mmCIF file of C-alpha atoms in Angstrom:
data_model
loop_
_atom_site.group_PDB
_atom_site.id
_atom_site.type_symbol
_atom_site.label_atom_id
_atom_site.label_comp_id
_atom_site.label_asym_id
_atom_site.label_seq_id
_atom_site.Cartn_x
_atom_site.Cartn_y
_atom_site.Cartn_z
ATOM 1 C CA UNK A 1 -31.812 1.767 -14.534
ATOM 2 C CA UNK A 2 -31.934 5.133 -12.821
ATOM 3 C CA UNK A 3 -29.454 4.027 -10.136
ATOM 4 C CA UNK A 4 -29.734 5.935 -6.865
ATOM 5 C CA UNK A 5 -32.162 8.854 -6.933
ATOM 6 C CA UNK A 6 -32.256 11.515 -4.248
ATOM 7 C CA UNK A 7 -34.911 14.167 -3.820
ATOM 8 C CA UNK A 8 -34.945 17.082 -3.380
ATOM 9 C CA UNK A 9 -31.659 18.368 -4.809
ATOM 10 C CA UNK A 10 -31.773 21.567 -2.759
ATOM 11 C CA UNK A 11 -33.733 22.656 0.297
ATOM 12 C CA UNK A 12 -33.728 25.526 2.755
ATOM 13 C CA UNK A 13 -35.250 24.848 6.176
ATOM 14 C CA UNK A 14 -35.931 27.079 9.115
ATOM 15 C CA UNK A 15 -34.648 26.085 12.542
ATOM 16 C CA UNK A 16 -37.044 23.629 14.162
ATOM 17 C CA UNK A 17 -38.711 22.530 10.943
ATOM 18 C CA UNK A 18 -38.855 18.908 9.886
ATOM 19 C CA UNK A 19 -38.289 17.244 6.561
ATOM 20 C CA UNK A 20 -37.613 13.914 4.921
ATOM 21 C CA UNK A 21 -34.854 13.353 2.403
ATOM 22 C CA UNK A 22 -35.897 10.708 -0.060
ATOM 23 C CA UNK A 23 -33.623 8.030 -1.497
ATOM 24 C CA UNK A 24 -34.640 5.320 -3.939
ATOM 25 C CA UNK A 25 -32.631 2.728 -5.820
ATOM 26 C CA UNK A 26 -33.765 0.393 -8.599
ATOM 27 C CA UNK A 27 -30.845 -2.042 -8.540
ATOM 28 C CA UNK A 28 -32.306 -4.402 -5.915
ATOM 29 C CA UNK A 29 -29.401 -3.630 -3.588
ATOM 30 C CA UNK A 30 -29.621 -4.928 -0.054
ATOM 31 C CA UNK A 31 -27.372 -2.307 1.524
ATOM 32 C CA UNK A 32 -28.198 1.381 1.692
ATOM 33 C CA UNK A 33 -26.409 4.253 3.409
ATOM 34 C CA UNK A 34 -26.841 7.888 4.327
ATOM 35 C CA UNK A 35 -23.844 10.213 4.561
ATOM 36 C CA UNK A 36 -23.384 13.878 5.218
ATOM 37 C CA UNK A 37 -20.515 15.964 3.924
ATOM 38 C CA UNK A 38 -19.619 19.307 5.404
ATOM 39 C CA UNK A 39 -17.564 21.793 3.342
ATOM 40 C CA UNK A 40 -13.981 20.626 2.825
ATOM 41 C CA UNK A 41 -14.550 17.443 4.801
ATOM 42 C CA UNK A 42 -14.927 13.762 4.016
ATOM 43 C CA UNK A 43 -18.178 11.860 4.213
ATOM 44 C CA UNK A 44 -19.562 10.853 7.575
ATOM 45 C CA UNK A 45 -21.898 7.892 7.894
ATOM 46 C CA UNK A 46 -25.240 8.754 9.499
ATOM 47 C CA UNK A 47 -27.223 5.521 9.221
ATOM 48 C CA UNK A 48 -27.096 2.389 7.157
ATOM 49 C CA UNK A 49 -29.296 -0.600 6.415
ATOM 50 C CA UNK A 50 -28.385 -4.129 5.390
ATOM 51 C CA UNK A 51 -31.907 -5.002 4.301
ATOM 52 C CA UNK A 52 -35.582 -4.155 4.586
ATOM 53 C CA UNK A 53 -36.581 -3.754 8.226
ATOM 54 C CA UNK A 54 -32.982 -3.489 9.459
ATOM 55 C CA UNK A 55 -31.230 -0.210 10.228
ATOM 56 C CA UNK A 56 -28.206 0.723 12.292
ATOM 57 C CA UNK A 57 -26.403 3.840 13.435
ATOM 58 C CA UNK A 58 -23.250 5.152 11.827
ATOM 59 C CA UNK A 59 -20.817 7.786 13.105
ATOM 60 C CA UNK A 60 -23.195 10.762 13.418
ATOM 61 C CA UNK A 61 -26.807 9.574 13.928
ATOM 62 C CA UNK A 62 -27.978 12.232 16.408
ATOM 63 C CA UNK A 63 -30.792 14.394 15.073
ATOM 64 C CA UNK A 64 -31.760 11.928 12.359
ATOM 65 C CA UNK A 65 -34.032 8.944 11.920
ATOM 66 C CA UNK A 66 -34.378 6.373 9.165
ATOM 67 C CA UNK A 67 -36.679 3.587 8.137
ATOM 68 C CA UNK A 68 -36.381 0.791 5.582
ATOM 69 C CA UNK A 69 -39.793 -0.656 4.854
ATOM 70 C CA UNK A 70 -38.867 -1.725 1.319
ATOM 71 C CA UNK A 71 -35.666 -2.742 -0.445
ATOM 72 C CA UNK A 72 -35.933 0.244 -2.780
ATOM 73 C CA UNK A 73 -36.433 3.149 -0.386
ATOM 74 C CA UNK A 74 -34.400 4.514 2.515
ATOM 75 C CA UNK A 75 -35.726 7.903 3.676
ATOM 76 C CA UNK A 76 -33.814 10.089 6.134
ATOM 77 C CA UNK A 77 -35.881 12.157 8.575
ATOM 78 C CA UNK A 78 -34.809 15.378 10.287
ATOM 79 C CA UNK A 79 -37.253 16.127 13.098
ATOM 80 C CA UNK A 80 -36.045 19.474 14.494
ATOM 81 C CA UNK A 81 -33.664 21.067 12.018
ATOM 82 C CA UNK A 82 -30.625 22.823 13.457
ATOM 83 C CA UNK A 83 -27.981 24.969 11.740
ATOM 84 C CA UNK A 84 -25.428 22.222 12.442
ATOM 85 C CA UNK A 85 -27.334 20.031 10.013
ATOM 86 C CA UNK A 86 -26.510 22.316 7.111
ATOM 87 C CA UNK A 87 -24.643 19.965 4.821
ATOM 88 C CA UNK A 88 -24.738 17.952 1.616
ATOM 89 C CA UNK A 89 -26.405 14.588 2.104
ATOM 90 C CA UNK A 90 -25.547 11.565 -0.005
ATOM 91 C CA UNK A 91 -27.421 8.312 -0.241
ATOM 92 C CA UNK A 92 -25.724 5.151 -1.509
ATOM 93 C CA UNK A 93 -26.563 1.520 -2.134
ATOM 94 C CA UNK A 94 -24.643 -1.677 -2.758
ATOM 95 C CA UNK A 95 -24.911 -5.421 -3.186
ATOM 96 C CA UNK A 96 -23.451 -7.703 -0.575
ATOM 97 C CA UNK A 97 -20.611 -9.888 -1.740
ATOM 98 C CA UNK A 98 -16.881 -9.529 -2.061
ATOM 99 C CA UNK A 99 -17.015 -7.741 -5.425
ATOM 100 C CA UNK A 100 -18.510 -4.780 -3.641
ATOM 101 C CA UNK A 101 -18.899 -1.258 -4.896
ATOM 102 C CA UNK A 102 -21.336 1.374 -3.750
ATOM 103 C CA UNK A 103 -23.398 3.561 -6.033
ATOM 104 C CA UNK A 104 -24.041 7.081 -4.838
ATOM 105 C CA UNK A 105 -26.800 9.524 -5.557
ATOM 106 C CA UNK A 106 -26.078 13.086 -6.626
ATOM 107 C CA UNK A 107 -26.732 14.561 -3.219
ATOM 108 C CA UNK A 108 -29.178 16.864 -1.454
ATOM 109 C CA UNK A 109 -27.857 20.268 -0.434
ATOM 110 C CA UNK A 110 -29.609 21.314 2.783
ATOM 111 C CA UNK A 111 -29.340 24.716 4.434
ATOM 112 C CA UNK A 112 -30.866 25.373 7.854
ATOM 113 C CA UNK A 113 -31.362 29.046 8.695
ATOM 114 C CA UNK B 1 -12.983 5.595 12.477
ATOM 115 C CA UNK B 2 -11.678 5.713 8.913
ATOM 116 C CA UNK B 3 -8.639 3.457 9.624
ATOM 117 C CA UNK B 4 -6.716 5.027 6.746
ATOM 118 C CA UNK B 5 -4.262 7.898 6.365
ATOM 119 C CA UNK B 6 -3.826 9.834 3.145
ATOM 120 C CA UNK B 7 -1.957 13.009 2.248
ATOM 121 C CA UNK B 8 -4.368 15.947 2.094
ATOM 122 C CA UNK B 9 -3.338 17.068 -1.390
ATOM 123 C CA UNK B 10 -1.226 16.171 -4.406
ATOM 124 C CA UNK B 11 -0.488 17.745 -7.770
ATOM 125 C CA UNK B 12 0.195 15.989 -11.018
ATOM 126 C CA UNK B 13 0.960 17.120 -14.559
ATOM 127 C CA UNK B 14 -1.458 16.101 -17.262
ATOM 128 C CA UNK B 15 -0.339 12.956 -19.062
ATOM 129 C CA UNK B 16 1.885 11.801 -16.229
ATOM 130 C CA UNK B 17 1.157 8.972 -13.796
ATOM 131 C CA UNK B 18 -0.520 9.996 -10.560
ATOM 132 C CA UNK B 19 0.447 7.808 -7.592
ATOM 133 C CA UNK B 20 -1.807 8.266 -4.581
ATOM 134 C CA UNK B 21 -0.622 6.613 -1.356
ATOM 135 C CA UNK B 22 -2.720 5.278 1.486
ATOM 136 C CA UNK B 23 -1.613 3.957 4.845
ATOM 137 C CA UNK B 24 -3.782 1.329 6.523
ATOM 138 C CA UNK B 25 -1.406 -0.146 9.076
ATOM 139 C CA UNK B 26 -4.192 -1.623 11.254
ATOM 140 C CA UNK B 27 -5.918 -3.461 8.420
ATOM 141 C CA UNK B 28 -7.325 -6.859 9.336
ATOM 142 C CA UNK B 29 -6.841 -10.019 7.313
ATOM 143 C CA UNK B 30 -10.428 -10.016 6.094
ATOM 144 C CA UNK B 31 -10.556 -6.356 5.076
ATOM 145 C CA UNK B 32 -10.402 -5.167 1.503
ATOM 146 C CA UNK B 33 -8.927 -1.884 0.291
ATOM 147 C CA UNK B 34 -11.335 0.228 -1.780
ATOM 148 C CA UNK B 35 -10.738 3.445 -3.660
ATOM 149 C CA UNK B 36 -13.395 5.999 -4.534
ATOM 150 C CA UNK B 37 -13.201 9.487 -5.955
ATOM 151 C CA UNK B 38 -15.450 12.522 -5.741
ATOM 152 C CA UNK B 39 -15.435 15.114 -8.482
ATOM 153 C CA UNK B 40 -16.518 18.581 -7.378
ATOM 154 C CA UNK B 41 -19.259 17.712 -4.862
ATOM 155 C CA UNK B 42 -20.833 15.015 -7.022
ATOM 156 C CA UNK B 43 -21.595 11.662 -5.447
ATOM 157 C CA UNK B 44 -18.473 9.513 -4.912
ATOM 158 C CA UNK B 45 -17.566 7.067 -7.659
ATOM 159 C CA UNK B 46 -16.088 3.610 -7.155
ATOM 160 C CA UNK B 47 -12.675 3.117 -8.776
ATOM 161 C CA UNK B 48 -11.109 -0.184 -7.739
ATOM 162 C CA UNK B 49 -10.647 -2.567 -4.834
ATOM 163 C CA UNK B 50 -8.305 -5.376 -3.765
ATOM 164 C CA UNK B 51 -7.425 -7.761 -0.967
ATOM 165 C CA UNK B 52 -3.818 -8.924 -1.394
ATOM 166 C CA UNK B 53 -2.944 -8.957 -5.060
ATOM 167 C CA UNK B 54 -2.372 -5.984 -7.295
ATOM 168 C CA UNK B 55 -5.401 -5.088 -9.377
ATOM 169 C CA UNK B 56 -5.939 -3.226 -12.621
ATOM 170 C CA UNK B 57 -9.032 -2.050 -14.432
ATOM 171 C CA UNK B 58 -9.845 0.489 -17.113
ATOM 172 C CA UNK B 59 -9.624 3.359 -14.641
ATOM 173 C CA UNK B 60 -6.598 2.625 -12.486
ATOM 174 C CA UNK B 61 -4.178 0.181 -10.912
ATOM 175 C CA UNK B 62 -3.978 -0.717 -7.240
ATOM 176 C CA UNK B 63 -0.687 -1.800 -5.709
ATOM 177 C CA UNK B 64 -0.926 -3.341 -2.214
ATOM 178 C CA UNK B 65 2.255 -3.973 -0.238
ATOM 179 C CA UNK B 66 3.041 -7.514 0.820
ATOM 180 C CA UNK B 67 2.310 -6.736 4.486
ATOM 181 C CA UNK B 68 -0.940 -4.995 3.368
ATOM 182 C CA UNK B 69 -0.210 -1.993 5.556
ATOM 183 C CA UNK B 70 -0.238 0.428 2.653
ATOM 184 C CA UNK B 71 -1.380 0.735 -0.921
ATOM 185 C CA UNK B 72 -1.013 3.034 -3.914
ATOM 186 C CA UNK B 73 -3.624 3.990 -6.453
ATOM 187 C CA UNK B 74 -2.077 4.661 -9.846
ATOM 188 C CA UNK B 75 -3.744 6.691 -12.570
ATOM 189 C CA UNK B 76 -1.382 5.889 -15.437
ATOM 190 C CA UNK B 77 -2.049 8.944 -17.608
ATOM 191 C CA UNK B 78 -3.742 11.621 -15.556
ATOM 192 C CA UNK B 79 -6.095 14.015 -17.316
ATOM 193 C CA UNK B 80 -7.671 17.259 -16.175
ATOM 194 C CA UNK B 81 -10.910 15.340 -15.575
ATOM 195 C CA UNK B 82 -9.134 13.247 -12.930
ATOM 196 C CA UNK B 83 -8.988 16.286 -10.646
ATOM 197 C CA UNK B 84 -10.979 15.082 -7.648
ATOM 198 C CA UNK B 85 -10.804 13.999 -4.018
ATOM 199 C CA UNK B 86 -9.661 10.385 -3.776
ATOM 200 C CA UNK B 87 -10.743 8.257 -0.820
ATOM 201 C CA UNK B 88 -9.051 5.092 0.398
ATOM 202 C CA UNK B 89 -11.295 2.855 2.509
ATOM 203 C CA UNK B 90 -10.814 -0.476 4.238
ATOM 204 C CA UNK B 91 -13.819 -2.691 4.688
ATOM 205 C CA UNK B 92 -14.733 -6.248 5.543
ATOM 206 C CA UNK B 93 -16.405 -8.390 2.931
ATOM 207 C CA UNK B 94 -20.167 -8.535 3.361
ATOM 208 C CA UNK B 95 -20.257 -12.234 4.096
ATOM 209 C CA UNK B 96 -18.080 -11.776 7.174
ATOM 210 C CA UNK B 97 -20.228 -11.633 10.296
ATOM 211 C CA UNK B 98 -18.552 -8.843 12.157
ATOM 212 C CA UNK B 99 -19.684 -5.750 13.987
ATOM 213 C CA UNK B 100 -18.608 -3.579 11.080
ATOM 214 C CA UNK B 101 -20.758 -5.492 8.608
ATOM 215 C CA UNK B 102 -22.398 -3.026 6.273
ATOM 216 C CA UNK B 103 -20.428 0.033 7.337
ATOM 217 C CA UNK B 104 -18.396 2.112 4.924
ATOM 218 C CA UNK B 105 -16.270 4.880 6.417
ATOM 219 C CA UNK B 106 -14.651 7.686 4.464
ATOM 220 C CA UNK B 107 -11.804 9.869 5.702
ATOM 221 C CA UNK B 108 -10.891 13.270 4.279
ATOM 222 C CA UNK B 109 -9.167 11.833 1.239
ATOM 223 C CA UNK B 110 -6.510 13.319 -1.035
ATOM 224 C CA UNK B 111 -7.311 16.283 -3.234
ATOM 225 C CA UNK B 112 -5.606 15.495 -6.531
ATOM 226 C CA UNK B 113 -5.143 18.442 -8.845
ATOM 227 C CA UNK B 114 -4.049 17.708 -12.396
ATOM 228 C CA UNK B 115 -2.574 20.734 -14.144
ATOM 229 C CA UNK B 116 -2.024 21.278 -17.855
#
């Protein structure tokens, strides 16, 4: 199993550009999450999904969109990039159930200039 | 809303036990306590979780107070590779139908530095 795979690992965007951060997991996990982490800070939840076709907002959803058409994929879309979106983005997935633990990808480092 | 409070930083000598505290005084009866760590900007890694009883695995031990308002993560023999940010999280079980179903909130965590 590859686990949680994020692409790209690094990206530089110009203000106003758009891009999609890709996230795929091969563990058949129902739950998937997107977080951002600013320097020296903890992770903030952007969006999450409890299953295909179901998404919900987290703490900081503004400026982002997500979709969940399959169990495996959970892309994060930035429509009009702003410098405030410069951050490291982490995708995660998990099973439901009480013996829960989340598996994280290695992150995408995004810089908006 | 992370619902937990942790000290921003701690130091520990290599080979000694590292005891990381977490306050979760507003924890609900159906919420578990989870610990994760993040080593140098890598993706966070699950360590351990518990509800009421103390738990132990190959990585660490988790001690939860009887009133469940606080817990301590114990790394029994800290090594240099344990230097990381440690996050304490409270979360409902997935089969509980609540408004927080599916959410996982991280605070700023504790930066643990293990020195030789």
